[in-house]
Tab-separated table of N, CA, C and O in Angstrom:
chain	number	residue	atom	x	y	z
A	1	MET	N	113.330	19.758	185.269
A	1	MET	CA	111.999	20.001	185.351
A	1	MET	C	110.936	18.730	185.999
A	1	MET	O	111.353	17.289	185.146
A	2	GLN	N	110.920	18.401	186.913
A	2	GLN	CA	109.171	17.827	186.989
A	2	GLN	C	108.606	16.693	186.431
A	2	GLN	O	107.909	17.563	185.624
A	3	SER	N	108.955	15.661	185.586
A	3	SER	CA	108.012	15.631	184.407
A	3	SER	C	106.447	14.863	185.238
A	3	SER	O	106.586	14.670	186.150
A	4	TYR	N	104.879	15.245	184.721
A	4	TYR	CA	103.779	15.683	185.562
A	4	TYR	C	103.565	14.474	185.152
A	4	TYR	O	102.777	13.827	186.731
A	5	SER	N	104.247	13.593	184.694
A	5	SER	CA	103.560	11.926	184.841
A	5	SER	C	104.537	10.995	185.927
A	5	SER	O	103.932	9.484	186.525
A	6	ASP	N	105.181	11.571	185.875
A	6	ASP	CA	106.099	11.978	187.791
A	6	ASP	C	104.637	11.082	189.646
A	6	ASP	O	105.400	10.273	190.285
A	7	GLY	N	104.444	12.495	188.559
A	7	GLY	CA	104.032	12.887	190.255
A	7	GLY	C	102.727	12.056	191.328
A	7	GLY	O	101.874	11.284	190.326
A	8	PHE	N	101.907	12.573	191.760
A	8	PHE	CA	100.488	12.407	191.960
A	8	PHE	C	99.431	13.092	191.530
A	8	PHE	O	99.891	14.457	190.832
A	9	ARG	N	98.392	12.447	191.838
A	9	ARG	CA	97.630	13.058	190.295
A	9	ARG	C	95.626	12.803	190.658
A	9	ARG	O	95.736	11.694	192.000
A	10	PHE	N	94.978	13.388	190.361
A	10	PHE	CA	93.511	13.481	190.822
A	10	PHE	C	92.855	13.049	190.141
A	10	PHE	O	93.513	13.473	189.287
A	11	HIS	N	92.232	12.759	190.603
A	11	HIS	CA	90.473	12.691	188.752
A	11	HIS	C	89.446	13.174	188.897
A	11	HIS	O	89.044	13.179	190.094
A	12	ALA	N	88.916	14.861	188.550
A	12	ALA	CA	87.932	15.424	188.384
A	12	ALA	C	87.116	14.712	187.360
A	12	ALA	O	87.887	15.065	185.796
A	13	THR	N	85.995	15.441	187.700
A	13	THR	CA	85.007	16.057	186.721
A	13	THR	C	84.842	17.644	186.772
A	13	THR	O	83.830	18.097	187.380
A	14	CYS	N	84.351	17.471	185.212
A	14	CYS	CA	83.614	19.105	185.596
A	14	CYS	C	82.621	19.522	185.075
A	14	CYS	O	82.025	18.835	184.891
A	15	TYR	N	82.047	20.098	185.974
A	15	TYR	CA	80.257	20.383	186.208
A	15	TYR	C	80.261	21.095	184.936
A	15	TYR	O	78.223	21.299	184.975
A	16	ILE	N	80.883	21.305	183.981
A	16	ILE	CA	80.237	21.725	182.624
A	16	ILE	C	80.567	21.338	181.156
A	16	ILE	O	78.844	20.765	181.068
A	17	CYS	N	80.643	20.019	181.618
A	17	CYS	CA	80.782	19.948	180.108
A	17	CYS	C	80.777	18.040	180.707
A	17	CYS	O	80.345	17.002	180.039
A	18	LYS	N	80.629	17.250	181.908
A	18	LYS	CA	81.027	16.303	182.567
A	18	LYS	C	81.678	15.200	182.417
A	18	LYS	O	81.787	14.475	181.842
A	19	ASN	N	82.868	16.206	181.070
A	19	ASN	CA	84.073	14.942	181.416
A	19	ASN	C	85.149	14.491	182.520
A	19	ASN	O	85.442	15.642	183.226
A	20	GLU	N	85.748	13.107	182.269
A	20	GLU	CA	86.814	14.173	183.041
A	20	GLU	C	87.729	14.034	182.752
A	20	GLU	O	88.635	14.441	181.427
A	21	PHE	N	89.115	14.621	183.648
A	21	PHE	CA	90.005	15.301	183.999
A	21	PHE	C	91.377	14.413	184.863
A	21	PHE	O	91.221	14.471	186.024
A	22	ILE	N	92.142	15.153	184.039
A	22	ILE	CA	93.603	15.142	185.963
A	22	ILE	C	93.781	15.764	186.233
A	22	ILE	O	94.240	17.109	185.095
A	23	VAL	N	94.232	16.546	187.118
A	23	VAL	CA	95.122	17.121	187.476
A	23	VAL	C	96.710	16.655	187.859
A	23	VAL	O	96.405	15.981	188.736
A	24	PHE	N	97.430	17.868	188.243
A	24	PHE	CA	98.415	16.089	188.911
A	24	PHE	C	99.491	17.398	189.353
A	24	PHE	O	99.459	18.658	189.084
A	25	GLU	N	100.432	16.948	190.833
A	25	GLU	CA	100.368	17.383	192.040
A	25	GLU	C	102.080	18.934	191.428
A	25	GLU	O	102.442	18.660	190.062
A	26	GLY	N	101.585	19.935	192.171
A	26	GLY	CA	101.877	21.635	191.412
A	26	GLY	C	101.382	22.305	191.217
A	26	GLY	O	101.954	23.435	191.026
A	27	THR	N	100.376	21.569	190.840
A	27	THR	CA	99.191	23.055	190.170
A	27	THR	C	98.243	23.784	190.946
A	27	THR	O	98.543	23.097	192.113
A	28	GLN	N	97.907	24.542	190.696
A	28	GLN	CA	96.783	25.213	191.422
A	28	GLN	C	95.419	24.233	191.755
A	28	GLN	O	94.738	24.090	192.345
A	29	ALA	N	95.423	23.689	190.530
A	29	ALA	CA	94.356	23.077	189.647
A	29	ALA	C	94.683	21.731	191.266
A	29	ALA	O	92.838	21.077	191.699
A	30	TYR	N	94.921	20.931	191.599
A	30	TYR	CA	95.625	20.433	192.236
A	30	TYR	C	95.147	20.193	193.643
A	30	TYR	O	94.341	19.632	193.891
A	31	ASP	N	95.693	21.770	193.828
A	31	ASP	CA	95.387	21.810	195.792
A	31	ASP	C	93.973	21.824	196.116
A	31	ASP	O	93.922	21.771	197.140
A	32	TYR	N	93.284	23.061	194.330
A	32	TYR	CA	91.605	22.999	194.458
A	32	TYR	C	90.811	21.713	194.745
A	32	TYR	O	89.634	21.365	195.974
A	33	VAL	N	91.171	21.186	194.423
A	33	VAL	CA	91.279	19.316	194.379
A	33	VAL	C	91.118	18.405	195.072
A	33	VAL	O	89.932	17.433	196.038
A	34	LYS	N	92.604	18.197	195.525
A	34	LYS	CA	92.642	17.921	196.651
A	34	LYS	C	91.421	18.639	198.383
A	34	LYS	O	91.842	17.065	199.581
A	35	ARG	N	91.970	19.612	198.336
A	35	ARG	CA	91.426	20.388	199.403
A	35	ARG	C	89.586	19.835	199.562
A	35	ARG	O	88.832	19.877	200.366
A	36	ASP	N	88.930	19.833	198.753
A	36	ASP	CA	87.745	19.441	198.290
A	36	ASP	C	87.545	18.562	196.734
A	36	ASP	O	87.221	19.365	196.211
A	37	ARG	N	87.512	17.232	197.471
A	37	ARG	CA	87.071	16.367	196.386
A	37	ARG	C	85.841	16.061	195.864
A	37	ARG	O	85.212	16.162	194.270
A	38	GLN	N	84.472	16.400	196.505
A	38	GLN	CA	83.721	16.348	195.630
A	38	GLN	C	83.075	18.391	195.567
A	38	GLN	O	82.055	18.276	194.669
A	39	GLY	N	83.915	18.957	195.340
A	39	GLY	CA	83.651	20.064	194.581
A	39	GLY	C	82.710	20.184	192.979
A	39	GLY	O	83.380	19.345	192.641
A	40	MET	N	82.903	22.177	192.862
A	40	MET	CA	82.515	21.508	191.344
A	40	MET	C	83.921	21.976	190.725
A	40	MET	O	84.799	23.103	191.237
A	41	HIS	N	84.493	21.574	189.926
A	41	HIS	CA	85.933	22.117	189.330
A	41	HIS	C	85.658	21.889	187.664
A	41	HIS	O	84.469	20.912	186.911
A	42	CYS	N	86.762	22.481	187.239
A	42	CYS	CA	86.020	22.462	185.694
A	42	CYS	C	87.799	23.054	184.725
A	42	CYS	O	89.022	22.580	185.069
A	43	CYS	N	87.334	21.728	183.845
A	43	CYS	CA	88.212	21.809	183.387
A	43	CYS	C	89.418	22.508	182.411
A	43	CYS	O	88.369	24.170	182.644
A	44	GLU	N	90.682	22.800	181.727
A	44	GLU	CA	91.562	23.881	181.194
A	44	GLU	C	90.347	24.594	179.997
A	44	GLU	O	89.979	25.653	179.733
A	45	ASP	N	89.123	23.712	179.545
A	45	ASP	CA	89.116	23.997	177.880
A	45	ASP	C	87.659	24.961	178.438
A	45	ASP	O	87.918	26.379	177.962
A	46	CYS	N	87.099	23.907	180.179
A	46	CYS	CA	85.673	24.517	179.846
A	46	CYS	C	86.446	26.351	180.164
A	46	CYS	O	85.188	27.792	180.530
A	47	LYS	N	87.225	26.297	181.354
A	47	LYS	CA	87.288	27.083	182.239
A	47	LYS	C	88.232	28.591	181.531
A	47	LYS	O	87.800	29.729	181.344
A	48	TYR	N	89.073	28.447	180.226
A	48	TYR	CA	89.225	28.915	179.058
A	48	TYR	C	88.617	29.532	178.646
A	48	TYR	O	87.907	31.088	178.221
A	49	ARG	N	87.211	29.564	178.448
A	49	ARG	CA	85.510	29.908	177.456
A	49	ARG	C	84.993	30.843	178.201
A	49	ARG	O	84.524	31.631	178.089
A	50	ILE	N	85.100	30.346	179.477
A	50	ILE	CA	83.852	30.503	181.317
A	50	ILE	C	85.693	32.301	180.705
A	50	ILE	O	84.251	34.289	181.102
A	51	GLU	N	86.739	32.335	180.661
A	51	GLU	CA	87.737	33.605	181.100
A	51	GLU	C	87.075	34.526	179.384
A	51	GLU	O	87.128	36.367	179.850
A	52	LEU	N	87.003	34.595	178.601
A	52	LEU	CA	87.460	34.471	177.271
A	52	LEU	C	85.438	35.453	177.212
A	52	LEU	O	85.246	36.270	177.009
A	53	GLU	N	84.316	34.682	177.409
A	53	GLU	CA	83.484	35.461	177.665
A	53	GLU	C	82.829	36.774	178.796
A	53	GLU	O	82.728	37.485	178.625
A	54	ALA	N	83.449	36.325	179.320
A	54	ALA	CA	84.272	37.598	180.918
A	54	ALA	C	83.936	38.197	180.613
A	54	ALA	O	83.715	39.878	180.491
A	55	ARG	N	85.946	38.700	179.439
A	55	ARG	CA	86.861	39.508	178.735
A	55	ARG	C	85.335	40.372	177.019
A	55	ARG	O	85.672	41.781	177.470
A	56	LEU	N	84.761	39.338	176.950
A	56	LEU	CA	84.314	40.317	175.802
A	56	LEU	C	82.761	40.892	176.402
A	56	LEU	O	83.116	41.956	176.438
A	57	GLN	N	81.944	39.990	177.373
A	57	GLN	CA	81.055	41.436	177.511
A	57	GLN	C	82.446	42.295	178.735
A	57	GLN	O	80.660	43.573	178.072
A	58	LEU	N	82.404	42.389	179.320
A	58	LEU	CA	83.386	43.702	179.481
A	58	LEU	C	83.414	44.382	178.354
A	58	LEU	O	83.640	45.956	178.566
A	59	GLY	N	84.505	43.746	177.581
A	59	GLY	CA	84.230	45.334	175.904
A	59	GLY	C	83.136	44.983	176.444
A	59	GLY	O	83.515	46.991	175.647
A	60	ARG	N	82.251	44.622	175.530
A	60	ARG	CA	81.115	45.131	175.518
A	60	ARG	C	80.263	45.525	176.375
A	60	ARG	O	79.919	47.249	175.499
A	61	ARG	N	80.450	46.065	177.208
A	61	ARG	CA	80.185	46.836	178.279
A	61	ARG	C	80.442	48.287	177.878
A	61	ARG	O	80.145	49.184	178.292
A	62	LEU	N	82.096	48.429	178.298
A	62	LEU	CA	83.178	49.225	178.056
A	62	LEU	C	82.799	50.394	176.646
A	62	LEU	O	82.944	51.685	176.873
A	63	LEU	N	81.750	49.294	175.828
A	63	LEU	CA	82.508	50.039	174.327
A	63	LEU	C	80.739	50.633	174.115
A	63	LEU	O	80.048	51.685	173.586
A	64	THR	N	79.315	50.903	174.818
A	64	THR	CA	78.345	50.737	175.174
A	64	THR	C	77.977	52.648	175.617
A	64	THR	O	78.772	52.734	177.095
């Protein structure tokens, strides 16, 4: 398995928390950033929080 530090990488800025993060070659996030460098990208932490909140909202709607 190739180490992430050996490949290409892009620096992107999270549109939610405004922190800079690195995406490594071979990941899906790398492909998104490579296609659209000026687009809106989010880091893994923010992405996790968005998914968690969506699941919680779905659960709340199913229970009512």
